[in-house]
PDB file of C-alpha atoms in Angstrom:
ATOM      1  CA  UNK A   1      70.611 107.470  45.381  1.00 47.00           C
ATOM      2  CA  UNK A   2      72.040 105.326  42.654  1.00 52.00           C
ATOM      3  CA  UNK A   3      74.537 107.909  41.757  1.00 54.00           C
ATOM      4  CA  UNK A   4      78.250 106.978  41.156  1.00 54.00           C
ATOM      5  CA  UNK A   5      80.415 110.186  40.740  1.00 55.00           C
ATOM      6  CA  UNK A   6      83.133 111.940  41.943  1.00 53.00           C
ATOM      7  CA  UNK A   7      84.452 115.426  42.007  1.00 55.00           C
ATOM      8  CA  UNK A   8      88.001 116.134  41.849  1.00 58.00           C
ATOM      9  CA  UNK A   9      90.919 117.976  40.478  1.00 58.00           C
ATOM     10  CA  UNK A  10      93.024 115.380  40.837  1.00 62.00           C
ATOM     11  CA  UNK A  11      92.268 113.549  37.646  1.00 58.00           C
ATOM     12  CA  UNK A  12      95.016 111.604  36.366  1.00 66.00           C
ATOM     13  CA  UNK A  13      95.740 110.804  32.585  1.00 65.00           C
ATOM     14  CA  UNK A  14      95.297 111.943  29.168  1.00 65.00           C
ATOM     15  CA  UNK A  15      93.347 115.016  28.821  1.00 61.00           C
ATOM     16  CA  UNK A  16      89.944 113.973  27.106  1.00 57.00           C
ATOM     17  CA  UNK A  17      85.963 114.274  26.877  1.00 55.00           C
ATOM     18  CA  UNK A  18      85.925 112.701  30.547  1.00 56.00           C
ATOM     19  CA  UNK A  19      88.473 114.994  32.215  1.00 54.00           C
ATOM     20  CA  UNK A  20      86.112 118.059  30.695  1.00 54.00           C
ATOM     21  CA  UNK A  21      82.816 116.414  31.837  1.00 57.00           C
ATOM     22  CA  UNK A  22      84.400 116.149  35.716  1.00 58.00           C
ATOM     23  CA  UNK A  23      85.628 119.850  35.569  1.00 56.00           C
ATOM     24  CA  UNK A  24      82.404 121.078  34.465  1.00 57.00           C
ATOM     25  CA  UNK A  25      80.481 119.063  36.683  1.00 58.00           C
ATOM     26  CA  UNK A  26      82.868 120.371  39.706  1.00 59.00           C
ATOM     27  CA  UNK A  27      81.994 123.667  38.899  1.00 61.00           C
ATOM     28  CA  UNK A  28      78.042 123.605  38.539  1.00 61.00           C
ATOM     29  CA  UNK A  29      77.899 123.690  34.744  1.00 63.00           C
ATOM     30  CA  UNK A  30      76.769 120.097  34.035  1.00 64.00           C
ATOM     31  CA  UNK A  31      73.392 118.532  35.422  1.00 69.00           C
ATOM     32  CA  UNK A  32      74.219 115.164  37.261  1.00 69.00           C
ATOM     33  CA  UNK A  33      72.140 112.486  36.170  1.00 73.00           C
ATOM     34  CA  UNK A  34      71.518 109.499  38.178  1.00 75.00           C
ATOM     35  CA  UNK A  35      71.228 106.240  35.917  1.00 76.00           C
ATOM     36  CA  UNK A  36      72.945 107.761  33.439  1.00 74.00           C
ATOM     37  CA  UNK A  37      73.609 105.043  31.357  1.00 73.00           C
ATOM     38  CA  UNK A  38      69.811 104.180  31.445  1.00 78.00           C
ATOM     39  CA  UNK A  39      68.820 107.852  31.090  1.00 79.00           C
ATOM     40  CA  UNK A  40      71.002 108.735  27.971  1.00 79.00           C
ATOM     41  CA  UNK A  41      72.114 105.281  26.981  1.00 78.00           C
ATOM     42  CA  UNK A  42      71.236 102.500  24.552  1.00 84.00           C
ATOM     43  CA  UNK A  43      70.797  99.799  27.104  1.00 87.00           C
ATOM     44  CA  UNK A  44      67.940  97.934  25.081  1.00 89.00           C
ATOM     45  CA  UNK A  45      70.405  98.105  21.966  1.00 88.00           C
ATOM     46  CA  UNK A  46      73.346  97.109  24.110  1.00 89.00           C
ATOM     47  CA  UNK A  47      71.356  93.894  25.237  1.00 92.00           C
ATOM     48  CA  UNK A  48      70.313  93.069  22.026  1.00 94.00           C
ATOM     49  CA  UNK A  49      74.081  93.261  20.611  1.00 91.00           C
ATOM     50  CA  UNK A  50      75.128  91.003  23.345  1.00 95.00           C
ATOM     51  CA  UNK A  51      72.239  88.439  22.417  1.00 97.00           C
ATOM     52  CA  UNK A  52      73.238  88.304  18.896  1.00 95.00           C
ATOM     53  CA  UNK A  53      76.744  88.108  19.161  1.00 94.00           C
ATOM     54  CA  UNK A  54      75.856  85.120  21.397  1.00 98.00           C
ATOM     55  CA  UNK A  55      74.057  83.670  18.665  1.00 96.00           C
ATOM     56  CA  UNK A  56      70.926  84.163  20.584  1.00 98.00           C
ATOM     57  CA  UNK A  57      69.136  86.251  18.078  1.00 96.00           C
ATOM     58  CA  UNK A  58      69.589  87.324  14.630  1.00 95.00           C
ATOM     59  CA  UNK A  59      70.914  91.124  14.188  1.00 94.00           C
ATOM     60  CA  UNK A  60      68.454  94.038  13.553  1.00 93.00           C
ATOM     61  CA  UNK A  61      70.931  95.696  11.705  1.00 91.00           C
ATOM     62  CA  UNK A  62      73.896  94.400   9.444  1.00 92.00           C
ATOM     63  CA  UNK A  63      77.142  95.676   8.392  1.00 94.00           C
ATOM     64  CA  UNK A  64      75.678  97.031   5.029  1.00 96.00           C
ATOM     65  CA  UNK A  65      73.122  98.715   7.122  1.00 96.00           C
ATOM     66  CA  UNK A  66      76.395 100.599   9.302  1.00 94.00           C
ATOM     67  CA  UNK A  67      77.768 101.197   5.621  1.00 95.00           C
ATOM     68  CA  UNK A  68      75.060 103.310   4.442  1.00 96.00           C
ATOM     69  CA  UNK A  69      74.880 105.289   7.537  1.00 96.00           C
ATOM     70  CA  UNK A  70      78.528 106.001   6.940  1.00 95.00           C
ATOM     71  CA  UNK A  71      77.605 107.185   3.208  1.00 95.00           C
ATOM     72  CA  UNK A  72      74.651 109.215   4.221  1.00 96.00           C
ATOM     73  CA  UNK A  73      76.756 110.942   6.470  1.00 95.00           C
ATOM     74  CA  UNK A  74      80.243 111.242   4.192  1.00 95.00           C
ATOM     75  CA  UNK A  75      77.324 112.841   1.643  1.00 96.00           C
ATOM     76  CA  UNK A  76      76.204 115.296   4.463  1.00 95.00           C
ATOM     77  CA  UNK A  77      79.591 116.021   5.058  1.00 94.00           C
ATOM     78  CA  UNK A  78      80.357 116.950   1.298  1.00 96.00           C
ATOM     79  CA  UNK A  79      76.982 118.925   1.045  1.00 95.00           C
ATOM     80  CA  UNK A  80      78.172 121.038   4.084  1.00 92.00           C
ATOM     81  CA  UNK A  81      81.918 121.849   2.779  1.00 93.00           C
ATOM     82  CA  UNK A  82      80.142 122.329  -0.926  1.00 93.00           C
ATOM     83  CA  UNK A  83      77.427 125.015   0.407  1.00 93.00           C
ATOM     84  CA  UNK A  84      74.794 122.987  -1.644  1.00 95.00           C
ATOM     85  CA  UNK A  85      72.727 119.907  -1.844  1.00 96.00           C
ATOM     86  CA  UNK A  86      74.557 116.810  -3.609  1.00 96.00           C
ATOM     87  CA  UNK A  87      72.807 113.944  -5.298  1.00 93.00           C
ATOM     88  CA  UNK A  88      72.738 110.655  -3.515  1.00 93.00           C
ATOM     89  CA  UNK A  89      74.959 108.519  -3.757  1.00 90.00           C
ATOM     90  CA  UNK A  90      76.971 111.117  -4.609  1.00 90.00           C
ATOM     91  CA  UNK A  91      79.699 111.233  -7.571  1.00 92.00           C
ATOM     92  CA  UNK A  92      83.150 110.917  -5.605  1.00 94.00           C
ATOM     93  CA  UNK A  93      81.715 109.971  -2.608  1.00 93.00           C
ATOM     94  CA  UNK A  94      83.921 106.657  -1.968  1.00 92.00           C
ATOM     95  CA  UNK A  95      87.038 108.696  -1.881  1.00 95.00           C
ATOM     96  CA  UNK A  96      85.691 111.793  -0.097  1.00 96.00           C
ATOM     97  CA  UNK A  97      87.629 112.633   3.286  1.00 96.00           C
ATOM     98  CA  UNK A  98      85.836 115.359   4.923  1.00 95.00           C
ATOM     99  CA  UNK A  99      87.921 118.623   5.930  1.00 94.00           C
ATOM    100  CA  UNK A 100      87.305 117.617   9.684  1.00 90.00           C
ATOM    101  CA  UNK A 101      88.806 114.146   9.491  1.00 92.00           C
ATOM    102  CA  UNK A 102      91.962 116.215   7.262  1.00 93.00           C
ATOM    103  CA  UNK A 103      92.353 118.373  10.464  1.00 91.00           C
ATOM    104  CA  UNK A 104      91.864 121.182   8.212  1.00 92.00           C
ATOM    105  CA  UNK A 105      88.391 121.958   9.364  1.00 86.00           C
ATOM    106  CA  UNK A 106      87.636 126.009  10.322  1.00 86.00           C
ATOM    107  CA  UNK A 107      84.187 126.359  12.487  1.00 79.00           C
ATOM    108  CA  UNK A 108      84.761 129.982  11.801  1.00 81.00           C
ATOM    109  CA  UNK A 109      84.594 129.543   7.827  1.00 70.00           C
TER     110      UNK A 109
END
């Protein structure tokens, strides 16, 4: 079937996302997907990254593209915390630290 999975309560190590996933799968609360890396992963993107890293092709995205994504995300966090639309680029964005990153975010308001 191509399915590589084990179910066990005897998972060793620090509790993390992998442990939660295994526990959810064990009690039938999580679907099992064969070939998960292909189904949900970024196989083509990973292959491109490796080829670019090896110097076989030019990267499609640059450091500056990644920086722009981070700026957009920080503006979204800022907007959510302020409860209003913010201009882009938002004033004070370079020094903004979202509540979730500071550990002060309360999902219940």
